Amino acid sequence: MSPLLSIRGLTAGYGGPPIIEDVSFDVAANEIAVILGPNGAGKSTVLKTIFALTKVLSGAIDFEGTDIASRKTSALVTLGMSAVPQSRNVFRNLTVDENLDVGTYAAPPADKAATREKILELFPDLRAKLKQPAGELSGGQRQMVAIGRAMMCEPKLILLDEPTAGLSPAYLERIFDLLLDIRKTGVTILMVEQNARQALQIADHGHVLVNGGNFASGTGKELLADEDVRRSFLGGTPE
Ligand SMILES: Nc1ncnc2c1ncn2[C@@H]1O[C@H](COP(=O)(O)OP(=O)(O)OP(=O)(O)O)[C@@H](O)[C@H]1O
Ligand SMILES: [Mg+2]
């Protein structure tokens, strides 16, 4: 089966020299794929490039077989793509419910109430907080609001940039469990993660990026067992 998302020879940046160069990988429908790599490797830039927030210099991005490299972000949302940025990913002065509603603006779901209900079933913690400003929530709960907002347009693919950044190990597990639940609803997930070992345990495929280029790709299991990847990115000894 052809991949949901296919990235070929992607070179992109912010107007100056390229930040990512000749990056290639595929994301299959309904998988969890993770991008790993050191700080500054260009992980966020890859996600931003897929979501049309950088300048593509060369290469192709195919989504469901259509080249989307020159589409605008709003058009990508309509095609079924959604994203949660690495920081400032909720409207702190808006309530949780209002934050979820913002997620419907670019591409309203067919039945907004039903979509909201489905999301609250996935994120039961948010139900009691609907009328509270998102800025008053804990970091983990804010992350849930951000992911919930991204789910409100009924996306086929969500791009998540470090969904567990700054969270306690217990919360990290809850977020990863949630991602597995989201995947069960048919959504494909491409995420960047610093918690490499845990991420590879739930990911179908991982893509390691170094200095803006491909370093290694494989299944979660393959990368966990790969000597070079382990030494450089997973802190040495196997579990
Ligand atoms: N808006 C921008 N304008 C110019 N350069 C940028 C911009 N955003 C990022 N960069 C540069 O691109 C490079 C890669 O940054 P990027 O944020 O993609 O890395 P990352 O792998 O996500 O790092 P981290 O793990 O710290 O989040 C860095 O050198 C950074 O300074
Ligand atoms: Mg980043």
PDB file of C-alpha atoms and ligand atoms in Angstrom:
ATOM      1  CA  MET A   1       0.000   0.000   0.000  1.00  0.00           C
ATOM      2  CA  SER A   2       1.332   3.454  -0.800  1.00  0.00           C
ATOM      3  CA  PRO A   3       2.259   5.557   2.237  1.00  0.00           C
ATOM      4  CA  LEU A   4      -0.026   8.256   3.618  1.00  0.00           C
ATOM      5  CA  LEU A   5       2.874  10.699   3.672  1.00  0.00           C
ATOM      6  CA  SER A   6       5.993  10.442   1.565  1.00  0.00           C
ATOM      7  CA  ILE A   7       8.925  12.813   1.914  1.00  0.00           C
ATOM      8  CA  ARG A   8      11.573  12.705  -0.809  1.00  0.00           C
ATOM      9  CA  GLY A   9      14.828  14.646  -0.889  1.00  0.00           C
ATOM     10  CA  LEU A  10      13.365  17.457   1.146  1.00  0.00           C
ATOM     11  CA  THR A  11      15.564  20.528   1.552  1.00  0.00           C
ATOM     12  CA  ALA A  12      14.111  23.519   3.389  1.00  0.00           C
ATOM     13  CA  GLY A  13      14.931  26.452   5.618  1.00  0.00           C
ATOM     14  CA  TYR A  14      13.853  29.860   6.788  1.00  0.00           C
ATOM     15  CA  GLY A  15      15.181  32.039   3.978  1.00  0.00           C
ATOM     16  CA  GLY A  16      18.905  31.625   4.708  1.00  0.00           C
ATOM     17  CA  PRO A  17      20.943  28.467   4.152  1.00  0.00           C
ATOM     18  CA  PRO A  18      19.016  25.177   4.259  1.00  0.00           C
ATOM     19  CA  ILE A  19      18.302  23.794   7.733  1.00  0.00           C
ATOM     20  CA  ILE A  20      17.238  20.332   6.563  1.00  0.00           C
ATOM     21  CA  GLU A  21      18.844  18.738   3.510  1.00  0.00           C
ATOM     22  CA  ASP A  22      17.781  15.816   1.372  1.00  0.00           C
ATOM     23  CA  VAL A  23      15.502  14.319   4.037  1.00  0.00           C
ATOM     24  CA  SER A  24      13.477  11.276   2.956  1.00  0.00           C
ATOM     25  CA  PHE A  25      11.082   8.983   4.805  1.00  0.00           C
ATOM     26  CA  ASP A  26       7.573   7.566   4.530  1.00  0.00           C
ATOM     27  CA  VAL A  27       4.731   7.424   7.023  1.00  0.00           C
ATOM     28  CA  ALA A  28       2.228   4.608   6.514  1.00  0.00           C
ATOM     29  CA  ALA A  29      -1.468   5.095   7.180  1.00  0.00           C
ATOM     30  CA  ASN A  30      -2.426   4.455  10.805  1.00  0.00           C
ATOM     31  CA  GLU A  31       1.093   4.200  12.162  1.00  0.00           C
ATOM     32  CA  ILE A  32       2.909   6.065  14.901  1.00  0.00           C
ATOM     33  CA  ALA A  33       6.168   7.398  13.477  1.00  0.00           C
ATOM     34  CA  VAL A  34       8.712   9.278  15.539  1.00  0.00           C
ATOM     35  CA  ILE A  35      11.474  11.685  14.548  1.00  0.00           C
ATOM     36  CA  LEU A  36      14.447  11.599  16.927  1.00  0.00           C
ATOM     37  CA  GLY A  37      17.723  13.468  17.084  1.00  0.00           C
ATOM     38  CA  PRO A  38      19.807  15.913  19.074  1.00  0.00           C
ATOM     39  CA  ASN A  39      18.794  19.506  19.821  1.00  0.00           C
ATOM     40  CA  GLY A  40      19.049  21.658  16.723  1.00  0.00           C
ATOM     41  CA  ALA A  41      19.043  18.670  14.352  1.00  0.00           C
ATOM     42  CA  GLY A  42      16.099  20.119  12.439  1.00  0.00           C
ATOM     43  CA  LYS A  43      13.315  17.914  13.829  1.00  0.00           C
ATOM     44  CA  SER A  44      10.849  20.773  14.326  1.00  0.00           C
ATOM     45  CA  THR A  45      11.860  22.161  10.946  1.00  0.00           C
ATOM     46  CA  VAL A  46      10.822  18.886   9.286  1.00  0.00           C
ATOM     47  CA  LEU A  47       7.378  19.069  10.910  1.00  0.00           C
ATOM     48  CA  LYS A  48       7.052  22.775  10.083  1.00  0.00           C
ATOM     49  CA  THR A  49       8.048  22.071   6.487  1.00  0.00           C
ATOM     50  CA  ILE A  50       5.405  19.354   6.122  1.00  0.00           C
ATOM     51  CA  PHE A  51       2.868  21.846   7.530  1.00  0.00           C
ATOM     52  CA  ALA A  52       3.968  24.563   5.071  1.00  0.00           C
ATOM     53  CA  LEU A  53       5.545  26.840   7.669  1.00  0.00           C
ATOM     54  CA  THR A  54       9.021  27.049   6.107  1.00  0.00           C
ATOM     55  CA  LYS A  55      10.456  27.598   2.652  1.00  0.00           C
ATOM     56  CA  VAL A  56      10.842  24.405   0.607  1.00  0.00           C
ATOM     57  CA  LEU A  57      13.996  24.660  -1.540  1.00  0.00           C
ATOM     58  CA  SER A  58      13.730  21.271  -3.224  1.00  0.00           C
ATOM     59  CA  GLY A  59      12.186  17.852  -2.856  1.00  0.00           C
ATOM     60  CA  ALA A  60       8.665  16.498  -2.670  1.00  0.00           C
ATOM     61  CA  ILE A  61       6.048  15.979   0.017  1.00  0.00           C
ATOM     62  CA  ASP A  62       3.215  13.671  -1.032  1.00  0.00           C
ATOM     63  CA  PHE A  63       0.097  13.322   1.098  1.00  0.00           C
ATOM     64  CA  GLU A  64      -2.278  10.593  -0.102  1.00  0.00           C
ATOM     65  CA  GLY A  65      -0.444  10.630  -3.408  1.00  0.00           C
ATOM     66  CA  THR A  66      -0.811  14.382  -3.989  1.00  0.00           C
ATOM     67  CA  ASP A  67       2.206  16.684  -4.009  1.00  0.00           C
ATOM     68  CA  ILE A  68       1.544  19.204  -1.253  1.00  0.00           C
ATOM     69  CA  ALA A  69       4.940  20.926  -1.155  1.00  0.00           C
ATOM     70  CA  SER A  70       3.484  24.181  -2.476  1.00  0.00           C
ATOM     71  CA  ARG A  71       0.180  24.146  -0.604  1.00  0.00           C
ATOM     72  CA  LYS A  72      -0.695  26.607   2.140  1.00  0.00           C
ATOM     73  CA  THR A  73      -1.196  25.441   5.735  1.00  0.00           C
ATOM     74  CA  SER A  74      -4.938  26.161   5.581  1.00  0.00           C
ATOM     75  CA  ALA A  75      -5.249  23.922   2.519  1.00  0.00           C
ATOM     76  CA  LEU A  76      -3.388  21.148   4.334  1.00  0.00           C
ATOM     77  CA  VAL A  77      -5.879  21.283   7.204  1.00  0.00           C
ATOM     78  CA  THR A  78      -8.686  20.878   4.694  1.00  0.00           C
ATOM     79  CA  LEU A  79      -6.873  17.856   3.228  1.00  0.00           C
ATOM     80  CA  GLY A  80      -6.763  16.230   6.670  1.00  0.00           C
ATOM     81  CA  MET A  81      -3.577  17.354   8.365  1.00  0.00           C
ATOM     82  CA  SER A  82      -3.281  18.953  11.768  1.00  0.00           C
ATOM     83  CA  ALA A  83      -0.370  19.987  13.986  1.00  0.00           C
ATOM     84  CA  VAL A  84       0.620  20.734  17.569  1.00  0.00           C
ATOM     85  CA  PRO A  85       3.690  22.994  17.800  1.00  0.00           C
ATOM     86  CA  GLN A  86       6.523  22.508  20.288  1.00  0.00           C
ATOM     87  CA  SER A  87       5.625  25.468  22.508  1.00  0.00           C
ATOM     88  CA  ARG A  88       2.837  27.999  23.082  1.00  0.00           C
ATOM     89  CA  ASN A  89       0.377  25.463  21.787  1.00  0.00           C
ATOM     90  CA  VAL A  90      -2.737  26.551  23.712  1.00  0.00           C
ATOM     91  CA  PHE A  91      -4.543  29.873  24.008  1.00  0.00           C
ATOM     92  CA  ARG A  92      -3.966  30.417  27.717  1.00  0.00           C
ATOM     93  CA  ASN A  93      -6.710  33.031  28.160  1.00  0.00           C
ATOM     94  CA  LEU A  94      -9.350  30.963  26.387  1.00  0.00           C
ATOM     95  CA  THR A  95     -11.204  28.209  28.212  1.00  0.00           C
ATOM     96  CA  VAL A  96     -10.547  24.569  27.399  1.00  0.00           C
ATOM     97  CA  ASP A  97     -13.824  24.422  25.490  1.00  0.00           C
ATOM     98  CA  GLU A  98     -12.922  27.556  23.506  1.00  0.00           C
ATOM     99  CA  ASN A  99      -9.504  26.083  22.714  1.00  0.00           C
ATOM    100  CA  LEU A 100     -11.174  22.959  21.346  1.00  0.00           C
ATOM    101  CA  ASP A 101     -13.509  25.139  19.295  1.00  0.00           C
ATOM    102  CA  VAL A 102     -10.574  26.983  17.708  1.00  0.00           C
ATOM    103  CA  GLY A 103      -9.553  23.614  16.279  1.00  0.00           C
ATOM    104  CA  THR A 104     -12.668  23.610  14.113  1.00  0.00           C
ATOM    105  CA  TYR A 105     -12.134  27.008  12.452  1.00  0.00           C
ATOM    106  CA  ALA A 106      -9.904  25.989   9.551  1.00  0.00           C
ATOM    107  CA  ALA A 107     -11.833  22.840   8.612  1.00  0.00           C
ATOM    108  CA  PRO A 108     -15.148  22.424  10.476  1.00  0.00           C
ATOM    109  CA  PRO A 109     -16.010  18.778  11.194  1.00  0.00           C
ATOM    110  CA  ALA A 110     -19.315  17.462   9.832  1.00  0.00           C
ATOM    111  CA  ASP A 111     -20.780  17.139  13.333  1.00  0.00           C
ATOM    112  CA  LYS A 112     -18.908  19.387  15.755  1.00  0.00           C
ATOM    113  CA  ALA A 113     -20.755  18.204  18.883  1.00  0.00           C
ATOM    114  CA  ALA A 114     -20.075  14.548  18.069  1.00  0.00           C
ATOM    115  CA  THR A 115     -16.382  15.237  17.391  1.00  0.00           C
ATOM    116  CA  ARG A 116     -16.076  17.175  20.668  1.00  0.00           C
ATOM    117  CA  GLU A 117     -17.722  14.315  22.530  1.00  0.00           C
ATOM    118  CA  LYS A 118     -15.377  11.774  20.945  1.00  0.00           C
ATOM    119  CA  ILE A 119     -12.394  13.869  22.033  1.00  0.00           C
ATOM    120  CA  LEU A 120     -13.671  14.265  25.588  1.00  0.00           C
ATOM    121  CA  GLU A 121     -14.018  10.479  25.755  1.00  0.00           C
ATOM    122  CA  LEU A 122     -10.363  10.190  24.773  1.00  0.00           C
ATOM    123  CA  PHE A 123      -9.356  12.926  27.257  1.00  0.00           C
ATOM    124  CA  PRO A 124     -11.696  12.472  30.244  1.00  0.00           C
ATOM    125  CA  ASP A 125      -9.505  14.777  32.403  1.00  0.00           C
ATOM    126  CA  LEU A 126     -10.600  17.721  30.268  1.00  0.00           C
ATOM    127  CA  ARG A 127     -14.317  17.281  30.836  1.00  0.00           C
ATOM    128  CA  ALA A 128     -14.192  18.776  34.336  1.00  0.00           C
ATOM    129  CA  LYS A 129     -12.017  21.661  33.099  1.00  0.00           C
ATOM    130  CA  LEU A 130     -14.038  22.816  30.104  1.00  0.00           C
ATOM    131  CA  LYS A 131     -14.870  26.243  31.559  1.00  0.00           C
ATOM    132  CA  GLN A 132     -11.378  26.878  32.962  1.00  0.00           C
ATOM    133  CA  PRO A 133      -8.803  29.027  31.138  1.00  0.00           C
ATOM    134  CA  ALA A 134      -6.224  26.699  29.575  1.00  0.00           C
ATOM    135  CA  GLY A 135      -3.446  28.743  31.215  1.00  0.00           C
ATOM    136  CA  GLU A 136      -4.587  27.491  34.643  1.00  0.00           C
ATOM    137  CA  LEU A 137      -4.076  23.814  33.760  1.00  0.00           C
ATOM    138  CA  SER A 138      -1.022  21.668  34.473  1.00  0.00           C
ATOM    139  CA  GLY A 139       1.530  21.148  31.715  1.00  0.00           C
ATOM    140  CA  GLY A 140       0.203  17.659  30.974  1.00  0.00           C
ATOM    141  CA  GLN A 141      -3.385  18.852  30.818  1.00  0.00           C
ATOM    142  CA  ARG A 142      -2.402  21.725  28.520  1.00  0.00           C
ATOM    143  CA  GLN A 143      -0.732  19.198  26.240  1.00  0.00           C
ATOM    144  CA  MET A 144      -4.025  17.268  26.169  1.00  0.00           C
ATOM    145  CA  VAL A 145      -5.889  20.472  25.237  1.00  0.00           C
ATOM    146  CA  ALA A 146      -3.407  21.096  22.428  1.00  0.00           C
ATOM    147  CA  ILE A 147      -3.748  17.549  21.074  1.00  0.00           C
ATOM    148  CA  GLY A 148      -7.537  17.676  21.512  1.00  0.00           C
ATOM    149  CA  ARG A 149      -7.680  20.949  19.575  1.00  0.00           C
ATOM    150  CA  ALA A 150      -5.667  19.357  16.756  1.00  0.00           C
ATOM    151  CA  MET A 151      -8.119  16.449  16.696  1.00  0.00           C
ATOM    152  CA  MET A 152     -11.191  18.720  16.349  1.00  0.00           C
ATOM    153  CA  CYS A 153     -10.833  18.951  12.559  1.00  0.00           C
ATOM    154  CA  GLU A 154     -11.008  15.136  12.291  1.00  0.00           C
ATOM    155  CA  PRO A 155      -7.497  14.869  10.806  1.00  0.00           C
ATOM    156  CA  LYS A 156      -6.056  11.844   9.052  1.00  0.00           C
ATOM    157  CA  LEU A 157      -2.540  12.819  10.143  1.00  0.00           C
ATOM    158  CA  ILE A 158      -1.431  14.744  13.201  1.00  0.00           C
ATOM    159  CA  LEU A 159       2.026  16.217  13.586  1.00  0.00           C
ATOM    160  CA  LEU A 160       3.086  16.484  17.236  1.00  0.00           C
ATOM    161  CA  ASP A 161       6.216  18.329  18.276  1.00  0.00           C
ATOM    162  CA  GLU A 162       7.469  16.981  21.619  1.00  0.00           C
ATOM    163  CA  PRO A 163       4.099  16.166  23.201  1.00  0.00           C
ATOM    164  CA  THR A 164       5.769  15.065  26.461  1.00  0.00           C
ATOM    165  CA  ALA A 165       8.285  17.901  26.867  1.00  0.00           C
ATOM    166  CA  GLY A 166       8.644  18.871  30.512  1.00  0.00           C
ATOM    167  CA  LEU A 167       6.189  16.255  31.772  1.00  0.00           C
ATOM    168  CA  SER A 168       6.753  13.827  34.640  1.00  0.00           C
ATOM    169  CA  PRO A 169       7.397  10.164  33.718  1.00  0.00           C
ATOM    170  CA  ALA A 170       3.865   9.281  34.888  1.00  0.00           C
ATOM    171  CA  TYR A 171       2.318  11.932  32.649  1.00  0.00           C
ATOM    172  CA  LEU A 172       4.562  10.863  29.770  1.00  0.00           C
ATOM    173  CA  GLU A 173       3.069   7.391  29.991  1.00  0.00           C
ATOM    174  CA  ARG A 174      -0.453   8.819  30.012  1.00  0.00           C
ATOM    175  CA  ILE A 175       0.226  10.891  26.917  1.00  0.00           C
ATOM    176  CA  PHE A 176       1.752   7.908  25.121  1.00  0.00           C
ATOM    177  CA  ASP A 177      -1.257   5.747  26.100  1.00  0.00           C
ATOM    178  CA  LEU A 178      -3.456   8.481  24.690  1.00  0.00           C
ATOM    179  CA  LEU A 179      -1.535   8.479  21.428  1.00  0.00           C
ATOM    180  CA  LEU A 180      -2.112   4.728  21.163  1.00  0.00           C
ATOM    181  CA  ASP A 181      -5.843   5.346  21.759  1.00  0.00           C
ATOM    182  CA  ILE A 182      -5.853   8.095  19.118  1.00  0.00           C
ATOM    183  CA  ARG A 183      -4.159   5.754  16.646  1.00  0.00           C
ATOM    184  CA  LYS A 184      -6.907   3.185  17.343  1.00  0.00           C
ATOM    185  CA  THR A 185      -9.432   5.731  16.041  1.00  0.00           C
ATOM    186  CA  GLY A 186      -7.687   5.566  12.654  1.00  0.00           C
ATOM    187  CA  VAL A 187      -5.489   8.658  12.963  1.00  0.00           C
ATOM    188  CA  THR A 188      -1.851   8.541  11.830  1.00  0.00           C
ATOM    189  CA  ILE A 189       0.705  10.191  14.105  1.00  0.00           C
ATOM    190  CA  LEU A 190       4.057  11.708  13.185  1.00  0.00           C
ATOM    191  CA  MET A 191       5.787  13.096  16.250  1.00  0.00           C
ATOM    192  CA  VAL A 192       9.084  14.499  17.416  1.00  0.00           C
ATOM    193  CA  GLU A 193      10.246  13.153  20.768  1.00  0.00           C
ATOM    194  CA  GLN A 194      13.203  13.700  23.088  1.00  0.00           C
ATOM    195  CA  ASN A 195      12.238  10.708  25.205  1.00  0.00           C
ATOM    196  CA  ALA A 196      13.675   8.464  22.528  1.00  0.00           C
ATOM    197  CA  ARG A 197      13.648   5.101  24.239  1.00  0.00           C
ATOM    198  CA  GLN A 198      10.025   5.326  25.409  1.00  0.00           C
ATOM    199  CA  ALA A 199       8.907   6.786  22.077  1.00  0.00           C
ATOM    200  CA  LEU A 200      10.492   3.917  20.135  1.00  0.00           C
ATOM    201  CA  GLN A 201       8.626   1.473  22.346  1.00  0.00           C
ATOM    202  CA  ILE A 202       5.265   2.757  21.104  1.00  0.00           C
ATOM    203  CA  ALA A 203       6.354   3.785  17.587  1.00  0.00           C
ATOM    204  CA  ASP A 204       6.010   1.624  14.503  1.00  0.00           C
ATOM    205  CA  HIS A 205       8.882   3.442  12.806  1.00  0.00           C
ATOM    206  CA  GLY A 206      11.546   5.900  13.874  1.00  0.00           C
ATOM    207  CA  HIS A 207      13.642   8.324  11.851  1.00  0.00           C
ATOM    208  CA  VAL A 208      16.818   9.702  13.388  1.00  0.00           C
ATOM    209  CA  LEU A 209      17.895  13.100  12.121  1.00  0.00           C
ATOM    210  CA  VAL A 210      21.371  14.551  12.623  1.00  0.00           C
ATOM    211  CA  ASN A 211      22.593  17.933  11.320  1.00  0.00           C
ATOM    212  CA  GLY A 212      19.489  18.345   9.188  1.00  0.00           C
ATOM    213  CA  GLY A 213      19.875  15.001   7.396  1.00  0.00           C
ATOM    214  CA  ASN A 214      18.796  11.367   7.652  1.00  0.00           C
ATOM    215  CA  PHE A 215      20.961   9.343  10.042  1.00  0.00           C
ATOM    216  CA  ALA A 216      18.934   6.140  10.482  1.00  0.00           C
ATOM    217  CA  SER A 217      15.430   4.811   9.913  1.00  0.00           C
ATOM    218  CA  GLY A 218      13.843   1.593  11.045  1.00  0.00           C
ATOM    219  CA  THR A 219      11.120   0.018  13.094  1.00  0.00           C
ATOM    220  CA  GLY A 220      11.000   0.979  16.753  1.00  0.00           C
ATOM    221  CA  LYS A 221      12.481  -2.416  17.601  1.00  0.00           C
ATOM    222  CA  GLU A 222      15.270  -2.124  15.018  1.00  0.00           C
ATOM    223  CA  LEU A 223      16.359   1.291  16.251  1.00  0.00           C
ATOM    224  CA  LEU A 224      16.256   0.192  19.900  1.00  0.00           C
ATOM    225  CA  ALA A 225      18.626  -2.638  18.959  1.00  0.00           C
ATOM    226  CA  ASP A 226      20.878  -0.572  16.643  1.00  0.00           C
ATOM    227  CA  GLU A 227      24.346  -0.148  18.133  1.00  0.00           C
ATOM    228  CA  ASP A 228      25.064   3.329  16.647  1.00  0.00           C
ATOM    229  CA  VAL A 229      21.637   4.673  17.506  1.00  0.00           C
ATOM    230  CA  ARG A 230      21.847   3.272  21.009  1.00  0.00           C
ATOM    231  CA  ARG A 231      25.287   4.696  21.683  1.00  0.00           C
ATOM    232  CA  SER A 232      24.457   8.157  20.334  1.00  0.00           C
ATOM    233  CA  PHE A 233      20.808   8.648  21.225  1.00  0.00           C
ATOM    234  CA  LEU A 234      19.545   6.129  23.720  1.00  0.00           C
ATOM    235  CA  GLY A 235      22.126   6.369  26.456  1.00  0.00           C
ATOM    236  CA  GLY A 236      24.049   3.145  25.904  1.00  0.00           C
ATOM    237  CA  THR A 237      22.966  -0.166  27.357  1.00  0.00           C
ATOM    238  CA  PRO A 238      19.918  -2.052  26.109  1.00  0.00           C
ATOM    239  CA  GLU A 239      17.031  -2.658  28.518  1.00  0.00           C
TER     240      GLU A 239
HETATM  241  N1  LIG B   1      12.327  30.531  12.586  1.00  0.00           N
HETATM  242  C1  LIG B   1      13.619  30.238  12.374  1.00  0.00           C
HETATM  243  N2  LIG B   1      14.414  31.064  11.658  1.00  0.00           N
HETATM  244  C2  LIG B   1      15.735  30.794  11.430  1.00  0.00           C
HETATM  245  N3  LIG B   1      16.346  29.668  11.891  1.00  0.00           N
HETATM  246  C3  LIG B   1      15.611  28.826  12.612  1.00  0.00           C
HETATM  247  C4  LIG B   1      14.223  29.047  12.893  1.00  0.00           C
HETATM  248  N4  LIG B   1      13.757  28.011  13.632  1.00  0.00           N
HETATM  249  C5  LIG B   1      14.805  27.187  13.798  1.00  0.00           C
HETATM  250  N5  LIG B   1      15.908  27.660  13.194  1.00  0.00           N
HETATM  251  C6  LIG B   1      17.239  27.009  13.147  1.00  0.00           C
HETATM  252  O1  LIG B   1      17.100  25.720  12.568  1.00  0.00           O
HETATM  253  C7  LIG B   1      17.948  24.783  13.213  1.00  0.00           C
HETATM  254  C8  LIG B   1      17.145  23.557  13.577  1.00  0.00           C
HETATM  255  O2  LIG B   1      16.123  23.942  14.480  1.00  0.00           O
HETATM  256  P1  LIG B   1      14.920  23.004  14.876  1.00  0.00           P
HETATM  257  O3  LIG B   1      14.045  23.811  15.786  1.00  0.00           O
HETATM  258  O4  LIG B   1      14.315  22.420  13.671  1.00  0.00           O
HETATM  259  O5  LIG B   1      15.694  21.859  15.684  1.00  0.00           O
HETATM  260  P2  LIG B   1      15.113  20.698  16.612  1.00  0.00           P
HETATM  261  O6  LIG B   1      15.763  19.452  16.162  1.00  0.00           O
HETATM  262  O7  LIG B   1      13.649  20.764  16.648  1.00  0.00           O
HETATM  263  O8  LIG B   1      15.728  21.116  18.040  1.00  0.00           O
HETATM  264  P3  LIG B   1      15.107  20.962  19.523  1.00  0.00           P
HETATM  265  O9  LIG B   1      15.390  19.539  19.919  1.00  0.00           O
HETATM  266  O10 LIG B   1      15.935  21.918  20.322  1.00  0.00           O
HETATM  267  O11 LIG B   1      13.665  21.294  19.484  1.00  0.00           O
HETATM  268  C9  LIG B   1      18.572  25.507  14.398  1.00  0.00           C
HETATM  269  O12 LIG B   1      19.885  25.852  14.063  1.00  0.00           O
HETATM  270  C10 LIG B   1      17.726  26.734  14.557  1.00  0.00           C
HETATM  271  O13 LIG B   1      18.476  27.810  15.039  1.00  0.00           O
HETATM  272 MG    MG B   2      12.293  21.120  18.089  1.00  0.00          MG
END
